[in-house]
Amino acid sequence: GHSVRRVVVVGAGLAGLGAVQRLCGTGSGSVRLLEAAARAGGRVCTRPFASGLAEMGAHWIHGPSPGNPVFCLATHYGLLGPEAAREENQQAEVGGHPPLPSITYGSSGRVLSPQAVSEARDLFDTLLASARDFLGVEEPPVPSVGEYVRAEITRRVPALGGGKEDARRLQLAVLAACLKLECCISGTHSMDLVALQPFGEYISLPGLDCTFPGGYSSLPERILSALPEGTVLLNKGVRTIQWQGSFREEGDNARDFPVRVECEDGDAFLADHVIVTVPLGFLKEHHQDFFQPPLPERKVEAIRRLGFGTNNKIFLEFEQPFWEPQQQLITVVWEDESPLEKPSTDLEANWFKKLIGFVVLQPPEQYGHVLCGFIAGKESEYMETLSDSEVLSTMTHVLRTLTGNLLLPAPRSMLRSRWHSAPYTRGSYSYVAVGSSGDDIDILAQPLPEDPKDPRPLQLLFAGEATHRTFYSTTHGALLSGWREAERLNQLFETPLSSEVQK
Ligand code: 6YU
């Protein structure tokens, strides 16, 4: 008879949890999930803050509608509020930019004219939409989204702001702010790093983005609690994965395993199959020592070419709000900036200018008076090196400048994410960088060994947000990738074990 197949899953984010959920459901093997951190969830990470919660990682369900598996699972578990369940909510087509009531402050300490701001934003949205039209085009005009958008802005400069100098300057400043927002969305330092040709391959689903009233972490926690006892081992960082080997359990010569997973604490797990869900940022840094033998060159090149940048959040709690109750978004424009000029590289002096603004956490009865700021790129990584008090005092200074109120009280408390320094993540999420394409995502996702006739197939499988060609950088992309690899194994398990039975 055949012995039970052993599967090890590395990483307990939504990809890893999703994979284990699917594998355990079939009862066809023994499954272990190894997680380096002291908690499951990975880049889904809710923490207590002020009188409520703070999402350090994933914030929204992007496109909460029936085609989104995170939305479906969260609905099934009863984790969403009544708003998200409404039919109208699920059908709204917003292309990833929900139209929240907002106010825009300029660096001269005044509120900017909503008309001027929306004029520039509409132009930017048009340009960005046209940047998605190069999918399948043989020769895109320029390599990156940033260069494309700038070229289009340059063409329109004479007409900007009705041709009046001051109005034109303001239009350019708002466009510069739009580019920074796009850096947060793409998780990159600059849109000049994001490839133009494959930009349209990312799919946004319909539905008005929604949050989890009980925290995003309620989703991984629910998945976790349904798994058989002992499946998940926390504080179990994996150091190396040896594959193409022949490993035997001590005192058991009957079976040998192709894969051996060694943990940082010296524990080792033998397996037939390993699903690797560690973030692309971790792979970029460690793939060389992490896999023995090393990954094939094709895979290494895909890991190197694909982009993985930083987007962080800064939560500020205030005694009293300085914004109006209906405002949900506070955006920031540095009025002397232009997308047509080189951005400053003096991080120490100017890092805070990369901050795009703040989301107001709603409702205040639950969260307190809390703003959530977003900042991407190298400036964000520089912010991670500063102390809490340095960040807090810089934020206070910025808000005083923007509101023109030099007496604005400092925030009562502050909490920020530090995804670039996180040793098991090394950034926030993936993007398709200049020099790479969607094919690299598929190469990254391909199981090993490559030879489909290998007698020991599917030793290494790859899941995680960066392996999903159309939903990369999202929780639903991560979950689907985990399901995909579990299904791949389940299909293998359904076919007769011809080679093993003969042993
Ligand atoms: C979404 C959102 N959102 C903001 C911020 C971040 C992300 N995302 P995991 O990392 O979860 O799991 C891997 C595990 O492996 C982890 O637990 C490690 O500890 C462990 N591990 C590593 N090494 C190990 C080792 N050696 N041994 C053992 N274990 C090890 N997604 O849907 N909505 O609002 C946001 C946001 C600040 C950081 C997000 C959002 C991304 C998701 O969080 C992320 O994709 C998944 O959680 C990843 O799950 P996973 O399992 O793959 O890895 C055109 C075009 C544009 C394209 N982009 C547009 C979309 C915009 C994306 N927006 C995101 C925005 C926010 C605000």
Coordinates of C-alpha atoms and ligand atoms in Angstrom, one line a residue:
G1 CA 0.0 0.0 0.0
H2 CA 1.1 3.6 -0.3
S3 CA 2.0 5.8 2.6
V4 CA 0.4 9.2 3.2
R5 CA 1.9 12.0 1.2
R6 CA 3.5 14.6 3.3
V7 CA 3.1 18.3 2.5
V8 CA 4.8 21.2 4.2
V9 CA 3.6 24.8 3.6
V10 CA 5.9 27.6 4.4
G11 CA 4.3 30.9 5.5
A12 CA 1.0 31.5 7.2
G13 CA -0.3 34.5 5.2
L14 CA -3.5 34.1 3.2
A15 CA -1.7 32.1 0.5
G16 CA -0.4 29.5 3.0
L17 CA -3.6 29.4 5.0
G18 CA -5.7 29.1 1.9
A19 CA -3.5 26.2 0.6
V20 CA -3.7 24.3 4.0
Q21 CA -7.5 24.9 4.1
R22 CA -7.8 23.2 0.7
L23 CA -5.4 20.4 1.5
C24 CA -6.9 19.5 4.8
G25 CA -10.4 19.4 3.3
T26 CA -9.5 16.4 1.3
G27 CA -7.8 14.3 4.0
S28 CA -5.4 12.8 1.5
G29 CA -2.1 13.6 3.2
S30 CA -0.4 15.0 6.2
V31 CA 0.0 18.8 6.2
R32 CA 2.2 21.0 8.2
L33 CA 2.2 24.8 8.1
L34 CA 5.5 26.5 9.2
E35 CA 5.4 30.2 10.1
A36 CA 8.4 32.3 11.2
A37 CA 6.4 34.9 13.1
A38 CA 4.6 34.5 16.4
R39 CA 1.2 34.9 14.6
A40 CA -0.5 33.9 11.4
G41 CA -1.8 36.4 8.8
G42 CA 1.5 37.8 7.4
R43 CA 0.7 41.0 5.6
V44 CA -2.8 40.9 7.0
C45 CA -2.0 42.4 10.4
T46 CA -4.5 44.2 12.7
R47 CA -3.3 45.8 15.9
P48 CA -5.1 47.6 18.7
F49 CA -4.7 51.4 18.4
A50 CA -6.3 54.4 20.1
S51 CA -9.8 53.2 21.0
G52 CA -10.0 50.9 18.0
L53 CA -7.9 49.0 15.6
A54 CA -5.2 49.7 13.1
E55 CA -4.5 47.8 9.9
M56 CA -0.8 47.6 9.6
G57 CA -1.0 45.8 6.3
A58 CA -3.9 45.1 4.0
H59 CA -6.6 47.7 4.5
W60 CA -9.5 47.1 2.1
I61 CA -11.1 44.3 0.2
H62 CA -10.4 45.6 -3.3
G63 CA -13.5 45.1 -5.4
P64 CA -15.8 43.3 -2.9
S65 CA -18.1 41.5 -5.3
P66 CA -19.0 37.8 -6.0
G67 CA -15.8 37.3 -8.1
N68 CA -13.6 38.2 -5.2
P69 CA -12.9 35.1 -3.0
V70 CA -11.8 37.2 0.0
F71 CA -15.2 38.9 -0.1
C72 CA -17.0 35.6 -0.5
L73 CA -15.2 34.0 2.4
A74 CA -15.5 37.0 4.7
T75 CA -19.2 37.2 3.9
H76 CA -19.6 33.4 4.5
Y77 CA -17.9 33.8 7.9
G78 CA -20.1 36.9 8.7
L79 CA -17.1 39.2 9.1
L80 CA -18.4 42.2 7.0
G81 CA -20.7 45.1 7.9
P82 CA -24.1 45.7 6.3
E83 CA -22.7 48.3 3.9
A84 CA -20.5 45.7 2.1
A85 CA -23.4 43.3 1.6
R86 CA -25.5 45.8 -0.3
E87 CA -26.1 44.9 -4.0
E88 CA -25.3 48.5 -5.1
N89 CA -22.0 48.4 -3.3
Q90 CA -20.9 45.2 -5.1
Q91 CA -21.8 46.6 -8.5
A92 CA -20.0 50.0 -8.2
E93 CA -17.3 50.3 -10.8
V94 CA -14.7 52.6 -9.4
G95 CA -11.6 51.3 -11.0
G96 CA -9.7 51.1 -7.7
H97 CA -10.3 54.7 -6.7
P98 CA -13.3 55.1 -4.5
P99 CA -14.7 58.6 -4.6
L100 CA -14.5 59.5 -0.9
P101 CA -15.5 63.0 0.4
S102 CA -12.2 64.7 0.6
I103 CA -10.3 67.9 1.4
T104 CA -6.9 68.9 -0.1
Y105 CA -4.4 71.0 1.8
G106 CA -1.6 72.8 0.0
S107 CA 1.8 73.4 1.4
S108 CA 1.1 77.2 1.6
G109 CA -1.3 76.4 4.5
R110 CA -4.6 76.7 2.7
V111 CA -7.3 74.4 1.5
L112 CA -7.1 74.1 -2.3
S113 CA -10.0 74.7 -4.6
P114 CA -11.9 71.4 -5.1
Q115 CA -12.5 72.4 -8.8
A116 CA -8.8 72.8 -9.5
V117 CA -7.9 69.6 -7.7
S118 CA -10.5 67.5 -9.5
E119 CA -9.6 69.0 -12.8
A120 CA -6.0 67.7 -12.4
R121 CA -7.2 64.4 -10.9
D122 CA -9.5 63.8 -13.8
L123 CA -6.7 64.4 -16.3
F124 CA -4.5 62.0 -14.3
D125 CA -7.2 59.3 -14.2
T126 CA -7.6 59.6 -18.0
L127 CA -3.9 59.3 -18.6
L128 CA -3.6 56.3 -16.2
A129 CA -6.5 54.6 -17.9
S130 CA -4.8 55.1 -21.3
A131 CA -1.6 53.6 -19.8
R132 CA -3.6 50.4 -19.4
D133 CA -4.1 50.2 -23.2
F134 CA -0.6 48.9 -24.1
L135 CA -1.2 45.3 -23.2
G136 CA -0.2 43.2 -26.1
V137 CA 1.3 46.2 -28.0
E138 CA 4.6 45.1 -29.5
E139 CA 6.5 48.3 -29.0
P140 CA 5.3 50.6 -26.2
P141 CA 6.4 54.2 -26.7
V142 CA 8.3 54.3 -23.4
P143 CA 9.3 51.6 -20.9
S144 CA 7.4 52.9 -17.8
V145 CA 4.1 54.2 -16.7
G146 CA 5.8 57.2 -15.2
E147 CA 7.5 58.2 -18.4
Y148 CA 4.3 57.7 -20.4
V149 CA 2.2 59.9 -18.0
R150 CA 4.9 62.6 -17.9
A151 CA 5.1 62.7 -21.7
E152 CA 1.3 63.1 -21.9
I153 CA 1.4 65.8 -19.2
T154 CA 4.2 67.6 -21.1
R155 CA 2.1 67.6 -24.3
R156 CA -0.7 69.3 -22.4
V157 CA 1.3 71.8 -20.4
P158 CA 0.3 74.8 -22.5
A159 CA -3.4 74.2 -22.0
L160 CA -3.1 73.3 -18.2
G161 CA -5.1 75.6 -15.9
G162 CA -6.5 77.5 -18.9
G163 CA -3.1 78.7 -19.8
K164 CA -2.7 80.9 -16.7
E165 CA 0.7 80.6 -15.0
D166 CA -0.5 80.2 -11.4
A167 CA -3.3 77.8 -12.3
R168 CA -0.9 75.8 -14.4
R169 CA 1.6 75.5 -11.5
L170 CA -1.2 74.2 -9.3
Q171 CA -2.3 71.7 -11.9
L172 CA 1.2 70.4 -12.1
A173 CA 1.5 70.2 -8.3
V174 CA -1.7 68.2 -8.0
L175 CA -0.5 65.9 -10.8
A176 CA 2.8 65.3 -8.9
A177 CA 0.6 64.3 -5.9
C178 CA -1.4 62.0 -8.1
L179 CA 1.8 60.2 -9.1
K180 CA 2.8 59.7 -5.4
L181 CA -0.6 58.2 -4.7
E182 CA -0.1 55.9 -7.6
C183 CA 3.3 54.9 -6.1
C184 CA 1.4 53.8 -2.9
I185 CA -1.1 51.8 -5.0
S186 CA 1.6 50.1 -7.0
G187 CA 3.9 49.7 -4.0
T188 CA 6.8 51.3 -5.7
H189 CA 9.3 54.1 -5.3
S190 CA 8.5 55.7 -8.6
M191 CA 6.1 55.1 -11.4
D192 CA 9.2 55.2 -13.6
L193 CA 9.9 51.7 -12.3
V194 CA 6.5 50.2 -13.2
A195 CA 6.4 48.6 -16.7
L196 CA 4.0 50.3 -19.2
Q197 CA 3.2 47.4 -21.5
P198 CA 1.9 44.9 -18.8
F199 CA 0.2 47.6 -16.7
G200 CA -3.2 46.7 -18.0
E201 CA -2.9 43.1 -17.0
Y202 CA -3.9 43.8 -13.4
I203 CA -7.6 43.4 -13.0
S204 CA -9.7 45.5 -10.7
L205 CA -13.0 43.9 -9.6
P206 CA -16.2 45.8 -9.3
G207 CA -17.4 46.9 -5.8
L208 CA -16.7 49.8 -3.4
D209 CA -13.7 48.8 -1.4
C210 CA -14.7 47.9 2.2
T211 CA -13.0 47.2 5.4
F212 CA -13.4 44.5 8.2
P213 CA -15.3 46.0 11.2
G214 CA -13.5 43.5 13.4
G215 CA -10.1 43.9 11.7
Y216 CA -8.7 42.2 8.6
S217 CA -7.0 39.7 10.8
S218 CA -10.4 38.2 11.7
L219 CA -10.2 36.5 8.3
P220 CA -6.9 34.6 8.8
E221 CA -8.0 33.8 12.4
R222 CA -11.2 32.2 11.2
I223 CA -9.4 30.1 8.6
L224 CA -6.8 29.1 11.2
S225 CA -9.4 28.1 13.8
A226 CA -11.0 25.7 11.4
L227 CA -7.7 23.8 10.8
P228 CA -7.0 20.5 12.6
E229 CA -5.1 20.9 15.9
G230 CA -1.3 20.9 15.5
T231 CA -1.3 21.8 11.7
V232 CA 0.3 25.2 12.2
L233 CA 3.6 25.7 13.9
L234 CA 4.4 29.4 14.8
N235 CA 7.9 30.8 15.5
K236 CA 9.1 28.2 13.0
G237 CA 11.3 30.2 10.6
V238 CA 12.5 28.0 7.7
R239 CA 16.2 28.4 7.0
T240 CA 16.7 26.1 4.0
I241 CA 14.7 23.9 1.7
Q242 CA 16.7 21.0 0.3
W243 CA 15.0 19.4 -2.7
Q244 CA 15.9 16.7 -5.3
G245 CA 17.3 14.8 -2.4
S246 CA 16.7 11.4 -0.7
F247 CA 16.0 11.9 2.9
R248 CA 15.0 9.2 5.5
E249 CA 13.3 9.5 8.8
E250 CA 15.5 8.2 11.6
G251 CA 14.6 4.5 12.3
D252 CA 12.4 4.3 9.2
N253 CA 14.1 3.0 6.1
A254 CA 10.8 2.2 4.3
R255 CA 10.4 5.6 2.7
D256 CA 12.6 8.3 1.4
F257 CA 11.5 11.9 0.8
P258 CA 12.8 14.3 -1.9
V259 CA 12.5 17.4 0.2
R260 CA 13.9 18.3 3.6
V261 CA 12.8 21.6 5.3
E262 CA 15.2 22.8 7.9
C263 CA 14.2 25.4 10.4
E264 CA 16.2 28.1 12.1
D265 CA 15.9 26.3 15.4
G266 CA 17.4 23.1 13.9
D267 CA 14.1 21.2 13.6
A268 CA 13.7 19.5 10.2
F269 CA 10.7 18.2 8.3
L270 CA 10.8 15.7 5.5
A271 CA 8.2 16.1 2.8
D272 CA 7.1 15.0 -0.6
H273 CA 5.9 18.5 -1.5
V274 CA 6.5 22.0 -0.2
I275 CA 4.4 25.0 -1.0
V276 CA 6.5 28.1 -0.6
T277 CA 4.5 31.2 0.1
V278 CA 7.2 33.5 1.5
P279 CA 7.0 37.1 0.1
L280 CA 8.9 38.1 -3.0
G281 CA 10.9 40.5 -0.9
F282 CA 12.2 37.6 1.2
L283 CA 12.9 35.5 -1.9
K284 CA 14.9 38.4 -3.5
E285 CA 17.1 38.6 -0.4
H286 CA 17.5 34.9 0.4
H287 CA 16.7 32.6 -2.6
Q288 CA 20.4 31.7 -3.0
D289 CA 20.8 30.1 0.4
F290 CA 17.2 29.3 0.9
F291 CA 17.0 26.5 -1.8
Q292 CA 19.5 23.7 -2.1
P293 CA 20.2 23.1 -4.9
P294 CA 19.6 26.7 -6.0
L295 CA 16.6 27.5 -8.1
P296 CA 16.9 27.3 -11.9
E297 CA 18.2 30.4 -13.6
R298 CA 14.8 31.2 -15.2
K299 CA 13.2 31.4 -11.8
V300 CA 16.1 33.4 -10.3
E301 CA 15.8 35.9 -13.2
A302 CA 12.0 36.3 -12.6
I303 CA 12.6 36.9 -8.9
R304 CA 15.2 39.5 -9.7
R305 CA 13.2 41.2 -12.4
L306 CA 9.8 41.5 -10.7
G307 CA 9.3 44.6 -8.5
F308 CA 8.7 44.6 -4.8
G309 CA 8.5 48.0 -3.1
T310 CA 7.4 49.6 0.1
N311 CA 4.2 51.2 1.1
N312 CA 3.8 52.1 4.8
K313 CA 1.1 53.6 7.0
I314 CA 1.4 56.2 9.8
F315 CA -1.5 56.2 12.2
L316 CA -2.1 59.4 14.2
E317 CA -4.5 59.8 17.1
F318 CA -5.8 63.2 18.0
E319 CA -7.5 64.5 21.1
Q320 CA -9.9 66.5 18.9
P321 CA -10.4 66.3 15.1
F322 CA -9.2 69.3 13.1
W323 CA -11.2 68.0 10.2
E324 CA -15.0 68.1 9.5
P325 CA -17.0 65.0 10.5
Q326 CA -18.0 64.2 6.9
Q327 CA -14.5 64.3 5.6
Q328 CA -13.1 60.8 4.9
L329 CA -9.9 61.7 3.0
I330 CA -7.3 64.4 3.6
T331 CA -4.9 64.8 0.7
V332 CA -1.8 66.8 0.5
V333 CA -0.2 68.9 -2.3
W334 CA 3.3 70.4 -2.2
E335 CA 2.5 73.4 -4.3
D336 CA 6.0 74.0 -5.7
E337 CA 6.3 70.5 -7.1
S338 CA 5.9 69.4 -10.7
P339 CA 6.0 65.9 -12.2
L340 CA 8.2 67.3 -14.9
E341 CA 11.0 68.1 -12.5
K342 CA 13.4 65.6 -10.8
P343 CA 12.2 64.8 -7.3
S344 CA 14.6 65.6 -4.4
T345 CA 16.9 62.8 -3.4
D346 CA 17.7 64.4 0.0
L347 CA 15.7 62.0 2.1
E348 CA 16.5 63.5 5.4
A349 CA 15.3 66.9 4.4
N350 CA 12.3 65.9 2.3
W351 CA 11.1 62.4 3.1
F352 CA 7.7 63.6 4.5
K353 CA 6.8 65.2 1.1
K354 CA 6.2 61.7 -0.2
L355 CA 3.3 61.3 2.2
I356 CA 0.1 61.4 0.1
G357 CA -2.3 62.3 2.8
F358 CA -4.6 60.6 5.3
V359 CA -7.7 58.4 5.4
V360 CA -10.0 59.3 8.3
L361 CA -10.9 56.1 10.2
Q362 CA -14.7 55.7 10.4
P363 CA -16.6 55.8 12.6
P364 CA -14.8 57.9 15.3
E365 CA -17.0 56.4 18.1
Q366 CA -15.2 53.1 17.3
Y367 CA -11.7 54.2 16.3
G368 CA -11.2 57.6 18.1
H369 CA -10.0 60.6 16.1
V370 CA -7.5 58.7 14.0
L371 CA -5.8 59.5 10.6
C372 CA -4.1 56.9 8.6
G373 CA -1.3 58.3 6.4
F374 CA 0.3 56.5 3.4
I375 CA 3.8 56.8 2.2
A376 CA 5.7 54.8 -0.4
G377 CA 9.1 54.3 -1.8
K378 CA 12.6 55.1 -0.5
E379 CA 11.2 58.0 1.6
S380 CA 9.0 55.4 3.3
E381 CA 12.0 53.1 3.9
Y382 CA 13.9 56.1 5.3
M383 CA 11.0 56.8 7.6
E384 CA 11.4 53.3 9.0
T385 CA 14.9 54.2 10.2
L386 CA 13.6 57.1 12.3
S387 CA 12.5 56.9 15.9
D388 CA 8.8 57.2 16.9
S389 CA 9.3 60.6 18.3
E390 CA 11.1 61.9 15.2
V391 CA 8.2 60.7 13.0
L392 CA 5.6 62.1 15.4
S393 CA 7.3 65.5 15.5
T394 CA 7.7 65.6 11.7
M395 CA 4.1 64.8 11.2
T396 CA 3.1 67.5 13.6
H397 CA 5.2 70.0 11.7
V398 CA 3.7 68.9 8.4
L399 CA 0.1 69.2 9.6
R400 CA 0.8 72.6 11.1
T401 CA 2.3 73.7 7.7
L402 CA -0.6 72.3 5.7
T403 CA -3.4 73.6 7.9
G404 CA -1.7 77.0 8.4
N405 CA -2.4 76.5 12.1
L406 CA 0.9 76.7 14.0
L407 CA -0.8 75.9 17.2
L408 CA -2.3 72.6 16.0
P409 CA -1.9 70.2 18.9
A410 CA 0.5 67.3 18.4
P411 CA -1.1 63.9 17.9
R412 CA -1.7 62.1 21.2
S413 CA -0.2 58.9 19.9
M414 CA 1.4 57.4 16.8
L415 CA 1.8 53.9 15.2
R416 CA 3.4 53.1 11.9
S417 CA 4.2 50.0 9.9
R418 CA 7.8 49.1 8.9
W419 CA 7.4 46.6 6.1
H420 CA 10.8 47.1 4.5
S421 CA 12.6 46.3 7.8
A422 CA 10.4 43.2 8.5
P423 CA 12.9 40.4 8.0
Y424 CA 10.3 37.9 6.6
T425 CA 8.7 40.4 4.2
R426 CA 11.3 43.0 3.1
G427 CA 8.7 45.4 1.5
S428 CA 5.0 45.6 1.0
Y429 CA 3.9 44.0 -2.3
S430 CA 4.9 43.2 -5.8
Y431 CA 4.5 45.1 -9.1
V432 CA 5.5 44.4 -12.6
A433 CA 8.8 46.3 -13.0
V434 CA 10.4 47.7 -16.1
G435 CA 12.2 44.8 -17.7
S436 CA 9.7 42.2 -16.5
S437 CA 6.3 41.1 -17.7
G438 CA 3.4 38.9 -16.7
D439 CA 5.4 36.0 -18.0
D440 CA 7.8 36.4 -15.0
I441 CA 4.8 36.0 -12.6
D442 CA 3.9 32.7 -14.3
I443 CA 7.6 31.6 -14.2
L444 CA 7.7 32.4 -10.5
A445 CA 4.5 30.4 -10.0
Q446 CA 5.8 27.3 -11.9
P447 CA 6.4 24.2 -9.7
L448 CA 9.7 22.4 -9.6
P449 CA 11.2 20.2 -10.9
E450 CA 10.4 21.6 -14.3
D451 CA 10.4 18.3 -16.1
P452 CA 6.8 17.1 -16.1
K453 CA 7.9 13.5 -16.4
D454 CA 10.1 13.7 -13.3
P455 CA 9.3 10.6 -11.1
R456 CA 9.0 12.8 -8.1
P457 CA 6.9 15.7 -9.4
L458 CA 5.8 18.9 -7.6
Q459 CA 8.6 19.0 -4.9
L460 CA 8.4 22.7 -4.8
L461 CA 5.3 24.7 -5.4
F462 CA 5.0 28.5 -5.3
A463 CA 2.1 30.6 -4.0
G464 CA 1.7 34.1 -2.6
E465 CA 0.4 37.4 -4.0
A466 CA 3.4 37.8 -6.4
T467 CA 2.5 34.6 -8.2
H468 CA -0.9 35.8 -9.4
R469 CA -0.8 37.3 -12.8
T470 CA -3.9 39.5 -12.7
F471 CA -4.5 39.9 -8.9
Y472 CA -0.9 40.4 -7.6
S473 CA -0.5 42.8 -4.7
T474 CA -3.9 41.9 -3.2
T475 CA -5.3 39.5 -0.5
H476 CA -7.6 37.9 -3.0
G477 CA -4.6 37.2 -5.3
A478 CA -2.8 35.6 -2.4
L479 CA -5.7 33.5 -1.4
L480 CA -6.4 32.3 -4.9
S481 CA -2.7 31.4 -5.4
G482 CA -2.8 29.2 -2.3
W483 CA -5.9 27.4 -3.5
R484 CA -4.4 27.0 -6.9
E485 CA -1.3 25.2 -5.6
A486 CA -3.4 23.0 -3.2
E487 CA -5.6 22.0 -6.2
R488 CA -2.5 21.1 -8.1
L489 CA -1.5 18.7 -5.3
N490 CA -5.0 17.4 -4.8
Q491 CA -5.1 16.5 -8.5
L492 CA -1.8 14.7 -8.2
F493 CA -3.1 12.8 -5.2
E494 CA -6.2 11.7 -7.1
T495 CA -4.1 10.0 -9.8
P496 CA -2.8 6.5 -8.9
L497 CA 0.6 6.4 -7.2
S498 CA 2.1 4.2 -9.9
S499 CA 5.8 5.0 -9.2
E500 CA 5.5 4.8 -5.4
V501 CA 3.5 1.6 -5.3
Q502 CA 6.3 -0.2 -7.1
K503 CA 8.9 0.8 -4.5
Ligands
6YU1 C1 -5.5 44.1 -0.4 C2 -5.3 46.2 0.6 N1 -3.1 47.1 1.1 C3 -1.1 47.6 2.5 C4 0.1 47.3 3.0 C5 0.7 46.0 2.7 C6 0.0 45.1 1.9 N2 -2.0 44.6 0.6 P1 2.2 37.1 3.4 O1 3.4 38.0 3.5 O2 0.9 37.6 4.0 O3 2.5 35.7 4.1 C7 3.8 35.1 3.9 C8 4.2 34.5 5.3 O4 5.5 33.9 5.2 C9 4.4 35.6 6.4 O5 3.5 35.3 7.5 C10 5.9 35.5 6.8 O6 6.1 35.7 8.1 C11 6.1 34.0 6.4 N3 7.6 33.7 6.1 C12 8.4 34.4 5.4 N4 9.6 33.9 5.4 C13 9.5 32.7 6.2 C14 10.4 31.7 6.5 N5 11.7 31.7 6.2 N6 9.9 30.7 7.3 C15 8.6 30.6 7.7 N7 7.7 31.6 7.4 C16 8.2 32.6 6.6 N8 -4.1 43.9 -0.3 O7 -6.2 43.2 -1.0 N9 -6.0 45.2 0.0 O8 -5.9 47.2 1.0 C17 -3.9 46.1 0.7 C18 -1.8 46.7 1.7 C19 0.9 48.2 3.8 C20 2.0 45.5 3.3 C21 -1.3 45.5 1.4 C22 -3.4 44.8 0.3 C23 -1.4 43.4 0.0 C24 -1.8 42.1 0.8 O9 -1.6 42.3 2.2 C25 -0.9 41.0 0.4 O10 -0.9 40.8 -1.0 C26 -1.3 39.6 1.0 O11 -1.7 39.7 2.3 C27 -0.1 38.7 0.8 O12 -0.4 37.4 1.3 P2 0.7 36.2 1.1 O13 0.2 35.0 1.8 O14 1.1 36.2 -0.3 O15 2.0 36.8 1.9 C28 -2.5 48.5 -12.3 C29 -2.0 48.0 -11.2 C30 -1.6 48.1 -9.9 C31 -1.5 46.9 -9.0 N10 -1.8 47.2 -7.7 C32 -3.1 47.6 -7.4 C33 -3.7 47.0 -6.2 C34 -3.4 47.8 -5.0 C35 -2.9 46.9 -3.9 N11 -3.1 47.7 -2.7 C36 -2.7 47.5 -1.5 C37 -3.0 48.5 -0.7 C38 -3.2 48.4 0.6 C39 -3.4 49.6 1.3

